[in-house]
XYZ file of C-alpha atoms in Angstrom:
553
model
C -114.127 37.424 20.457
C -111.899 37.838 23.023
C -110.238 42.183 22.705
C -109.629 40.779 19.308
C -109.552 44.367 18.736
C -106.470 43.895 17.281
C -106.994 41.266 15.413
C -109.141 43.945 13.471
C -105.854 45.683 12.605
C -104.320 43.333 10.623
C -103.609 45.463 7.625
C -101.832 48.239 9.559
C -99.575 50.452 8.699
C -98.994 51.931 12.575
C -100.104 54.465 14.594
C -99.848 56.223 17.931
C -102.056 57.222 20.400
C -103.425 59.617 22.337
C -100.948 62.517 22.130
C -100.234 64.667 25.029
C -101.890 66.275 27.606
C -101.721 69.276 29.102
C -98.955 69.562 32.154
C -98.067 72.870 34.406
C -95.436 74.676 35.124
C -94.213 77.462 37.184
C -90.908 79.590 36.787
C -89.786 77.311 39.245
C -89.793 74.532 37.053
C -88.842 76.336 34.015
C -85.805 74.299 32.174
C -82.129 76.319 32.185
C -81.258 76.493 28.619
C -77.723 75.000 28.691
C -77.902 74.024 32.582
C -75.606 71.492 32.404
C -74.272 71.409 28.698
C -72.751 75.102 29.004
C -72.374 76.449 25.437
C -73.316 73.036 23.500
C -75.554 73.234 20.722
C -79.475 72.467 22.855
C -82.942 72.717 22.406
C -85.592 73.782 24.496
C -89.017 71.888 23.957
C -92.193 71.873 26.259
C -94.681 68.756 27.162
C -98.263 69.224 27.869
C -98.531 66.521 30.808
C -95.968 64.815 32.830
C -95.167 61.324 31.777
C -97.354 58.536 33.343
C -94.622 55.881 31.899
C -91.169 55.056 30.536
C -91.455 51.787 30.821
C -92.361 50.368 27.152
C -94.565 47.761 28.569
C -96.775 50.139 30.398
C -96.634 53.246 28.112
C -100.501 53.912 26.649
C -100.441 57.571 25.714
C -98.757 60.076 23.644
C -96.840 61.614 26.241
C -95.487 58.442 27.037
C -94.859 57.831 23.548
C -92.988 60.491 22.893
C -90.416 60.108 25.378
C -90.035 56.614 24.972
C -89.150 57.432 21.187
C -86.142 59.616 21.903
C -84.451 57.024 24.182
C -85.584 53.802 22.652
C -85.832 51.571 19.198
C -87.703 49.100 17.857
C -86.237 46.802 15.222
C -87.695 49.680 12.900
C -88.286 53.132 13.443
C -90.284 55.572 11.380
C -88.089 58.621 9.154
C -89.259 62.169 8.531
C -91.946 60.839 6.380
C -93.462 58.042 7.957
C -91.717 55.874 5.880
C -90.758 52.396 7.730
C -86.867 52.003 8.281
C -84.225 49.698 9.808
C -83.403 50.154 13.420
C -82.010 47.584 15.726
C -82.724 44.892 12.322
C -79.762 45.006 9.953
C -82.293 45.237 7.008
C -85.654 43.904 5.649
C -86.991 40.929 6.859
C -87.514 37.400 5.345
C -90.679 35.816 5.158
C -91.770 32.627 4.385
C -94.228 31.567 1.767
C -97.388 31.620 3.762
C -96.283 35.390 5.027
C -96.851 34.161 8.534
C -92.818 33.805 9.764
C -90.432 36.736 9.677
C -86.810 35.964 9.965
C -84.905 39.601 10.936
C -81.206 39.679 11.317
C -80.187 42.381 14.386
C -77.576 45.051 13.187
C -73.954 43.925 15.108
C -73.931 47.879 16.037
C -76.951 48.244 18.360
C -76.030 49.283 21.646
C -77.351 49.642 25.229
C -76.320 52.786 26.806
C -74.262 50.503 29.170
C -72.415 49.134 25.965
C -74.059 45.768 26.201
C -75.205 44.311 23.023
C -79.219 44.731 21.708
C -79.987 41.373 21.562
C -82.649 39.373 20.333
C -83.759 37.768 23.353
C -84.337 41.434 24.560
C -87.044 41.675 22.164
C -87.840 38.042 23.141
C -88.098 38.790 26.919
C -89.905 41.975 26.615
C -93.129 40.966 24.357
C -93.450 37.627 26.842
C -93.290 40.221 29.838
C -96.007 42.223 27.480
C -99.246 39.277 26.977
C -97.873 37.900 30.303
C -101.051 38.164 31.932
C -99.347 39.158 35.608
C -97.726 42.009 34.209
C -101.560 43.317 33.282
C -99.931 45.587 30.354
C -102.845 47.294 28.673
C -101.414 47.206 25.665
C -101.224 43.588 24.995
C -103.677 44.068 23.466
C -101.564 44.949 20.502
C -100.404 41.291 19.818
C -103.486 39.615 20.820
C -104.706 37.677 17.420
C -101.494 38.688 15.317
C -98.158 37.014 17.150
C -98.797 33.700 17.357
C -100.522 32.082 20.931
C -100.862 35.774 21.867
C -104.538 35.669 22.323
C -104.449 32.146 24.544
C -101.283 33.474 26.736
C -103.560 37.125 27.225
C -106.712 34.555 28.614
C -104.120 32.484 30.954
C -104.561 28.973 28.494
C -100.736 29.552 27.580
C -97.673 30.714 29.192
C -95.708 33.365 27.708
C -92.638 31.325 26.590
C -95.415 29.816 24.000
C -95.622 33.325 22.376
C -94.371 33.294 18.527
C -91.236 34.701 18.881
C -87.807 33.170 19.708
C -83.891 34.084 19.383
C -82.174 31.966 16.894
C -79.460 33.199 18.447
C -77.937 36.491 19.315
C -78.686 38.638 16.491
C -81.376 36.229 14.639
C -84.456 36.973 15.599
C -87.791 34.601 14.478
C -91.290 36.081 14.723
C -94.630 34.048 14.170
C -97.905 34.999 13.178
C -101.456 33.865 13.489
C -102.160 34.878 9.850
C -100.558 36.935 7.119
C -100.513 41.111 8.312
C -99.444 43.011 5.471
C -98.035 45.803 7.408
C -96.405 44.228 10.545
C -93.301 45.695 9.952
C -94.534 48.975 10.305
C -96.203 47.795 13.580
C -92.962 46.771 14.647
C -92.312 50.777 15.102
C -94.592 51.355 17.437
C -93.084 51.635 21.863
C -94.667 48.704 22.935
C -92.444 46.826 20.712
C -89.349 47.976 22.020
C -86.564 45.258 23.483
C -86.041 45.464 27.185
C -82.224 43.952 28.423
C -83.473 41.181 30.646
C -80.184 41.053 32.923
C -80.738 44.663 33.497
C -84.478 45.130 34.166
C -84.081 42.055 36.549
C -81.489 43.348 38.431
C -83.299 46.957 39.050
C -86.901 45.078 40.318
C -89.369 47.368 41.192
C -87.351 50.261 40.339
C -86.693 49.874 36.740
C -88.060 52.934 34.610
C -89.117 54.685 37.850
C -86.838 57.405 37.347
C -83.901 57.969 34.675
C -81.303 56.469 37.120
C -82.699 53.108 36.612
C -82.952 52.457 33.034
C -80.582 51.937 29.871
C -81.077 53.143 26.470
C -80.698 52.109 22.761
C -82.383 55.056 21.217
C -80.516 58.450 20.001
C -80.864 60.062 23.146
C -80.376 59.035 26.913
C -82.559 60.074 29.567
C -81.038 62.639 32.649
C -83.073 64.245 35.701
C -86.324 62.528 35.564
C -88.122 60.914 37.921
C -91.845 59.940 37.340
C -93.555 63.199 39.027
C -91.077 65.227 36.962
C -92.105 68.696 35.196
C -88.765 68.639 33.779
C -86.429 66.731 32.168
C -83.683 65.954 29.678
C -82.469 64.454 26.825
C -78.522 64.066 26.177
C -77.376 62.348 22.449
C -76.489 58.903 23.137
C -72.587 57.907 22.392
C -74.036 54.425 22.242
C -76.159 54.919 19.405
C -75.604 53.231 16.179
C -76.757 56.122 14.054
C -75.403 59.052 16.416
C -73.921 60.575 13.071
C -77.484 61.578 12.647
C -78.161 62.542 15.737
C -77.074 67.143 15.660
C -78.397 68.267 19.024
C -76.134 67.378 21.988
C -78.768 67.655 24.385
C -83.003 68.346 24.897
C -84.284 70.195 27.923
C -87.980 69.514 27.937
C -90.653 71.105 30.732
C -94.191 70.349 31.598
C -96.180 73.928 30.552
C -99.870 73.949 31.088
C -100.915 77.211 30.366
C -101.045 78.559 26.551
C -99.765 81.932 27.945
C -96.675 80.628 30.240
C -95.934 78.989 27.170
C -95.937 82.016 24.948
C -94.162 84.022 27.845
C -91.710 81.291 27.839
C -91.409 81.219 24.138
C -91.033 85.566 24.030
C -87.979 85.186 26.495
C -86.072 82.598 24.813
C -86.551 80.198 27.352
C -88.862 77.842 24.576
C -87.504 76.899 20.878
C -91.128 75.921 20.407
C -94.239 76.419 22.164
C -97.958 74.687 21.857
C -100.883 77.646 21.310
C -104.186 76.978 22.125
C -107.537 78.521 22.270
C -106.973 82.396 22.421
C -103.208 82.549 21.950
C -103.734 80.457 19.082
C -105.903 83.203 17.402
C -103.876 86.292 18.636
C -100.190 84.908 17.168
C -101.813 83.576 13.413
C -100.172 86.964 12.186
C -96.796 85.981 13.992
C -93.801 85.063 11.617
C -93.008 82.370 14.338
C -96.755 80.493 13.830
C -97.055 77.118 11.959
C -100.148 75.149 12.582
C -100.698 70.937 10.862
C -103.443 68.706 10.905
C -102.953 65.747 13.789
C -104.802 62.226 13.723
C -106.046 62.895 17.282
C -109.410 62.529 17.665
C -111.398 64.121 20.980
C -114.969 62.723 21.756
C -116.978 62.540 24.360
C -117.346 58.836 26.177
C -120.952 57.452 27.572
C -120.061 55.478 30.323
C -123.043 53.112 30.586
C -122.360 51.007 33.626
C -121.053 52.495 36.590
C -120.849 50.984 40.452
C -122.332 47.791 38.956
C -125.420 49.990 37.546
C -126.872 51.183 34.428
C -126.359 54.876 34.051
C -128.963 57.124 32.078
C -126.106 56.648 28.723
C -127.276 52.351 28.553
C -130.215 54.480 26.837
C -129.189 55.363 23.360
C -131.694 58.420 23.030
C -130.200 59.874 26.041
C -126.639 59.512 24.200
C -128.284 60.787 20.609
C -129.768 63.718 22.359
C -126.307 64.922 24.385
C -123.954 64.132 20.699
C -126.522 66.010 18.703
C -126.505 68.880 21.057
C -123.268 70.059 21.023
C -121.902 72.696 17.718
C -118.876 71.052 16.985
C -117.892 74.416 14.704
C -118.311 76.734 17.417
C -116.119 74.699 19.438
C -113.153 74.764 17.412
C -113.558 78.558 16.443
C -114.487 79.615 19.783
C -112.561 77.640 22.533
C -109.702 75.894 20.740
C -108.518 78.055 17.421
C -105.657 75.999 16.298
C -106.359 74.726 13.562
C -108.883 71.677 14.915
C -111.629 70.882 12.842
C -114.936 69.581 13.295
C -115.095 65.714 13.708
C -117.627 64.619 11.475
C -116.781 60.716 11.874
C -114.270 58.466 15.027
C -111.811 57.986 11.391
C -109.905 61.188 10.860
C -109.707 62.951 7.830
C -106.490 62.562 5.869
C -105.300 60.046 7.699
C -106.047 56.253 5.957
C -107.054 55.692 2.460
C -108.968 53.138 0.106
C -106.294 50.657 -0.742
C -107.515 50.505 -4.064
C -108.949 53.947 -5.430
C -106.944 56.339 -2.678
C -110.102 58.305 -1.362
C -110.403 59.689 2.495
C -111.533 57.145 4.442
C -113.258 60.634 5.798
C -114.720 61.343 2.724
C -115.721 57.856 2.060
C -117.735 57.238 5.147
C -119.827 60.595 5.446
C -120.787 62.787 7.980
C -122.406 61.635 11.193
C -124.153 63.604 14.285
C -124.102 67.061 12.704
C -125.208 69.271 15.856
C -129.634 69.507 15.598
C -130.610 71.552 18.163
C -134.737 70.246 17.479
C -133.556 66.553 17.515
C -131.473 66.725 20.539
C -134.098 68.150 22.364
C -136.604 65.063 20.968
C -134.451 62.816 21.604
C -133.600 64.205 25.571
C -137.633 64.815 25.423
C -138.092 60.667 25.090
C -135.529 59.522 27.080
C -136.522 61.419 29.936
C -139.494 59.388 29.311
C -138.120 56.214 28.994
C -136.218 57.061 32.233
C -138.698 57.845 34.134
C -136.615 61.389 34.985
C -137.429 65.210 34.938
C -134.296 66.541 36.373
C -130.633 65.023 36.458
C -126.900 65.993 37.170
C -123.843 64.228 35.329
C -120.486 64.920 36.396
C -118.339 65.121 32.976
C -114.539 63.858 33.663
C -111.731 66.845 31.741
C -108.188 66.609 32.498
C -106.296 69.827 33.799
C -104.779 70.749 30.393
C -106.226 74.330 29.736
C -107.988 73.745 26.454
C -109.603 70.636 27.582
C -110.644 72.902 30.904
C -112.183 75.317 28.460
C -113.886 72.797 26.298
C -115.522 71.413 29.387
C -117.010 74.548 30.212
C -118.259 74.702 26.854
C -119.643 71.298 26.788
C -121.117 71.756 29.702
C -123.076 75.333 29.351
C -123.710 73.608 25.854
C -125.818 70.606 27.466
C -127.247 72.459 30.216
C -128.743 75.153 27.701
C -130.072 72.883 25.253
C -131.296 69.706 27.304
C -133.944 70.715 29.819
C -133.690 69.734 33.093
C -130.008 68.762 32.709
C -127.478 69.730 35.365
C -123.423 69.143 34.570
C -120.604 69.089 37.418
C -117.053 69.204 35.979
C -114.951 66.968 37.763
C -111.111 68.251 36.825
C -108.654 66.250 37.529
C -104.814 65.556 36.432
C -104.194 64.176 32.935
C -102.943 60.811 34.567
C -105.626 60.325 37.345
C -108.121 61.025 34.565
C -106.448 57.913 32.845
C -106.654 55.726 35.885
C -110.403 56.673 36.640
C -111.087 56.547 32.617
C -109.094 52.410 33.069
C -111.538 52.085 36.649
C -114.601 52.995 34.777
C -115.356 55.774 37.619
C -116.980 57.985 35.476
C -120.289 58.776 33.840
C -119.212 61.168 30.725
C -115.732 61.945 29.557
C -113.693 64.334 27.521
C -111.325 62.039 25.977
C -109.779 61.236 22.844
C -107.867 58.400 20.569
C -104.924 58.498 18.215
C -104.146 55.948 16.032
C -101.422 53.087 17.151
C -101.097 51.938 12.967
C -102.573 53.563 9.662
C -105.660 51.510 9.136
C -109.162 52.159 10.038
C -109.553 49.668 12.338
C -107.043 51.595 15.073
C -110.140 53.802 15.482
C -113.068 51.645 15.419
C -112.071 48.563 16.987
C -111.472 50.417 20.521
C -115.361 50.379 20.607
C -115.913 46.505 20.207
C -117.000 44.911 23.267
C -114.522 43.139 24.381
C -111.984 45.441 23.652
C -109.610 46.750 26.829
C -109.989 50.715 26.061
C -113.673 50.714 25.291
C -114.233 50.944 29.529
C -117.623 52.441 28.983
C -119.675 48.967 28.359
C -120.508 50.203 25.220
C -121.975 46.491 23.320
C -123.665 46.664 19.619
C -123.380 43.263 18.217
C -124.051 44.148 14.212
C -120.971 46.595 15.083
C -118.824 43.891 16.541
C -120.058 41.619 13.706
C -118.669 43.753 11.286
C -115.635 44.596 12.851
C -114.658 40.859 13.550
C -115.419 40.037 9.709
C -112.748 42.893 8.697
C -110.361 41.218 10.736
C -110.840 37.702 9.757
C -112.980 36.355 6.451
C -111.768 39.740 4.946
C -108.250 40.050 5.552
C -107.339 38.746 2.144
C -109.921 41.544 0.346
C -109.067 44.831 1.184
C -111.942 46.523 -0.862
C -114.729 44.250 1.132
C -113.096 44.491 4.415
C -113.015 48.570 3.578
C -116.498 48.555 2.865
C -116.970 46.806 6.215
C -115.303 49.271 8.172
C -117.195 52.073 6.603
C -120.137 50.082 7.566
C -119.257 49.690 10.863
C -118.783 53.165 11.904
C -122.424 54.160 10.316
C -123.492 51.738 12.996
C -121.307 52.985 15.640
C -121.931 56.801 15.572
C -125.812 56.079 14.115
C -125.769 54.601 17.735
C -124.459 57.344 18.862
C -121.682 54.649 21.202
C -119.339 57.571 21.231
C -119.736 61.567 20.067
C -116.930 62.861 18.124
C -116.046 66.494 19.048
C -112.929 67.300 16.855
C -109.798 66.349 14.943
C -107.190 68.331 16.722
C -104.646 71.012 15.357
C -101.304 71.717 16.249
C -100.560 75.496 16.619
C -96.962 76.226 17.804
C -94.599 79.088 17.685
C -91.227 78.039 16.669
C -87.640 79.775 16.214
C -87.083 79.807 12.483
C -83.249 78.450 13.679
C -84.987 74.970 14.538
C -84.774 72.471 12.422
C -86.062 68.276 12.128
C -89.177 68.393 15.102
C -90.916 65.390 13.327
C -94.417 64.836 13.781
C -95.805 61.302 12.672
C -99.378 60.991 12.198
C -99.306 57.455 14.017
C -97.139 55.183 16.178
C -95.250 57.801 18.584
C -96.366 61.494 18.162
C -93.178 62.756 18.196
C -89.478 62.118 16.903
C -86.541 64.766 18.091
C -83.686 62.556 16.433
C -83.383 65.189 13.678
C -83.815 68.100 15.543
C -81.104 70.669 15.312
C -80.867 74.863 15.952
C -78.897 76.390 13.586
C-alpha cells in the first residue's frame, strides 16, 4: 500500500494543514510599526509559533504555510474565496483525453525577486528534489500515487528524473499522472508545489531558506529580517511580482506572541492591527466592537502512540484508548478552556468543510457522531483494560506544545483523565511547538495533543493520515478493514464519487469506533481587528493564510 495516503486524495480540491502554533514574545521582540518603511502604508500582524521552515520542500505546518504563501506561487494560487486561479500558468490547463496529461503554458511575466525568469524547469527541479528519497521531504507524500513514478521514486525503484513532469521548454510545462484526479489543479495551490530556481538554490547549499538573506521570491511579498529562530519578521511588496497592482500594503511586520493577553496588550496600544484571543480573553472581548470570530478546518485530537522504544505501550490495547476518548467532555472544553468559537469534534472530518458530490450534505452531518464523552463507559472500559494489562496503577506523560491554549487544554485533559480513570497518573511534558513536531516525527511520545488541517477539500485529507503506512500516522496505529476501505476510495472508486463517499463515511465509523485517534475539537478563530484593515484571507485548506489583499485604510 505503500503511504498511498495520497493516493486516497484523488478527488481533491486542496487543503492546508495544521495551522499555527502558539509562539512568545516579549516587548523586546515586539515589531516597530513602520521601523524601516517610515510613513508607508503597513500592517502589523502576529504568529502563534516561530516558523520551523521556508523552504517549500520541507514546510509541513500552518505556520510554515503561511509564510511561504506571502513570498511564493504555485502555478495557481487560491482568491478570496477559495476559488482556484492562475499564478505563474498563463491560464487553464490542457488535458488530454484520458485526463491523465496536463499541458500548462507559464505566464512570460513571472518573476524571481532577482529578475530571473519563473521557469518551468523550476517547477521541474523542485518536485524531483521533493519524492527524491535523499532529500527525506515529509511531504512527498503528496505526489506519491498521483504524478506519475512518484510512488516507485519515494521507495528508491526510480530516480527522480523518472517523475511525470518535464519542461517542454521554458514556459511549457508537461505534467503526468498515474490516473485521472479531478481536482489537481487545485492541488497545484498548495506550498509544496511551489518552483524552486535551481541555479540559485544550488549556488546557496546548505544555506538556502535558512534565513531571508538566502532565498528569492516570486510571490507578492519578499521576505526581510528573518532568520529561522526569528520572533519577528517582515514582509515588503515585491516589485517583481506580476500582479503587484494588487498587491496595497507596502510592507508586513509580523511577531511571534504567545500569550492571549500580550496579544491583547499589544492590540490596545496600537502595536497589533489584529490579534488571536483565546481561552479567557476570548470570552471577556465578545462584547468588543473590534471581535470577529469564523469557523477553521483544524481539527485537535488526542494521538495513542502504541509503540514506543521498540515496545507496545498500554494504547496497542483499544479499551485502554476507548476508555481515555470517552472520558474527556469535549463541551466543557471548548466553553471552559478555549472560548473562541471551537466546537466540539464529534468526528476526524470537520463540519462545513467537504460535501456529498452529489446531494451537497456535511460530510459532518453525513457521518454521525462518534465518542460522545460517557463517564460509566470510560470507566468500564479503563476497568477491563487494566485487566487485560495486568496493571492497577500507571503514569503517561501527554506531549502539549507551549502555545497557551494548548498549555491550558493539557491541564484540562489531564485533571480530566486522572479524575475519571482510577489509578491513572498524567505528567505534562511541554515543550516548543517545533520540538513537539520533531518528537511527534521520532515517535517519542506516548499521548499527544495534536491536531490536522486539511492539505485539499476532500475527505480523504483527514482520514487517510491514519492508514498504516501513511508518513504522519507515527503512532503505529494499523486496522486493516480501515485501510481496506480507504485504499478502495482511492482506487476501484475513483470514477464513483457517491460509492467512494459512502466508503469514506465507512471508514471513519471504523476509525473512531476503534477509537485509533480521539477528536477533541474543531477550532475557532477569535481575533480583534482594527475596523481600518482590510483583505486578511483565511482559506479553509491549502495555506491558512493569504495577506496579498490586505490593506489599512
Amino acid at each position: 500500500m505503500n503511504k498511498k495516503v495520497w493516493v486516497v486524495g484523488l478527488l481533491i480540491g486542496l487543503v492546508s494543514l495544521v495551522l499555527a502554533a502558539c509562539g512568545g514574545s516579549s516587548s523586546s521582540e515586539e515589531v516597530k510599526t513602520g521601523s524601516k518603511g517610515g510613513n508607508k502604508n503597513e500592517v502589523n500582524l502576529m504568529e502563534t509559533a516561530e516558523i520551523p521552515s521556508m523552504d517549500s520542500k520541507k514546510g509541513t505546518d500552518g505556520v510554515s504555510f503561511t509564510a511561504q504563501n506571502q513570498v511564493f506561487e504555485g502555478l495557481y494560487y487560491l482568491d478570496q474565496d477559495d476559488q482556484v486561479q492562475p499564478g505563474v500558468a498563463a491560464g487553464e490547463p490542457e488535458l488530454n483525453d484520458a485526463q491523465t496529461v496536463y499541458t500548462i503554458k507559464l505566464r512570460d511575466d513571472a518573476k524571481w525577486s532577482n529578475g530571473t525568469a519563473v521557469t518551468a524547469n523550476d517547477f521541474v527541479y523542485a518536485w524531483q528534489k521533493i519524492v527524491d528519497p535523499a532529500t527525506a521531504a515529509e511531504y512527498a507524500v503528496i505526489f506519491d500515487g498521483v504524478v506519475k513514478n512518484a510512488t516507485a521514486i519515494i521507495n528508491g525503484e526510480k530516480k527522480p528524473e523518472e517523475l511525470g513532469v518535464k519542461a517542454l521548454d521554458d514556459q511549457t510545462l508537461e505534467i503526468t499522472l498515474e490516473q485521472p484526479v479531478p481536482y489537481f489543479q487545485s492541488l497545484l495551490t498548495f506550498p509544496t508545489f511551489y518552483p524552486q530556481n535551481q541555479e540559485y538554490v544550488e549556488k546557496q547549499g546548505e544555506n538556502y531558506a535558512k534565513d531571508s538573506e538566502h532565498m528569492i521570491y516570486n510571490g507578492a511579498f519578499v521576505m526581510k529580517d528573518w532568520k529561522n529562530t526569528s520572533k519577528t519578521w517582515r514582509f515588503e511588496k515585491n516589485d517583481k511580482y506580476w500582479d503587484k497592482g494588487s498587491v496595497k500594503t507596502d510592507a508586513i511586520n509580523v511577531q511571534v506572541v504567545k500569550e492571549p493577553g500580550s496579544a491583547v496588550n499589544l492590540f490596545d496600544t496600537g502595536k497589533l492591527d489584529r490579534a488571536n484571543l483565546t481561552g479567557d480573553y476570548a470570552k471577556q472581548k465578545q462584547s468588543d466592537d473590534n471581535y470577529q470570530t469564523e469557523l477553521e478546518s483544524f481539527v485537535y485530537y488526542l494521538k495513542f502512540n502504541q509503540k514506543q522504544d521498540g515496545k507496545d505501550t498500554i494504547f496497542a490495547n483499544a479499551n485502554a484508548r476507548k476508555a481515555f476518548a470517552l472520558a474527556i467532555d469535549k463541551q466543557q472544553l471548548v466553553d471552559t478552556v478555549l472560548g473562541n468559537g471551537s466546537q466540539p469534534a464529534t468526528g476526524y472530518v470537520p463540519a462545513k468543510f467537504t460535501f456529498n458530490p452529489e446531494t451537497q450534505e456535511d460530510f459532518r452531518t453525513e457521518s454521525g457522531t462518534y465518542q460522545k464523552n460517557d463517564q460509566k463507559a470510560a470507566k468500564d472500559y479503563w476497568k477491563q483494560a487494566k485487566q487485560e494489562l495486568g496493571i492497577d496503577k500507571i503514569t503517561i506523560e501527554l506531549l502539549v506544545d507551549d502555545q497557551d491554549f494548548n498549555k491550558k487544554s493539557g491541564e484540562f485533559i489531564q485533571n480530566t483523565l486522572q479524575e475519571q480513570l482510577d489509578g491513572v497518573t498524567v505528567d505534562i511534558k511541554t515543550v516548543p511547538y517545533k520540538n513537539r513536531l520533531q518528537l511527534d516525527e521520532n515517535q517519542d511520545y506516548t499521548l499527544q495533543l495534536t491536531r490536522w488541517g486539511p492539505d485539499y477539500q476532500d475527505p480523504s485529507t483527514f482520514l487517510s493520515t491514519q492508514m498504516t503506512d501513511n508518513n504522519y500516522n507515527r503512532a503505529s496505529y494499523s486496522n486493516a478493514e480501515f485501510d481496506q476501505l480507504m485504499t478502495k476510495a482511492s482506487t476501484e472508486l475513483v470514477t464513483q464519487p457517491e460509492e467512494r463517499w459512502q466508503a469514506m463515511i465507512d471508514a471513519e465509523k471504523v476509525l473512531l469506533d476503534d477509537a485509533g485517534i480521539a477528536p477533541l475539537y474543531q477550532s475557532g478563530l477569535a481575533v480583534l481587528q482594527k475596523p481600518e484593515l482590510t483583505g486578511v484571507v483565511h482559506h479553509l485548506f491549502g495555506a491558512p493564510f493569504s495577506y496579498k489583499w490586505i490593506e489599512k485604510k
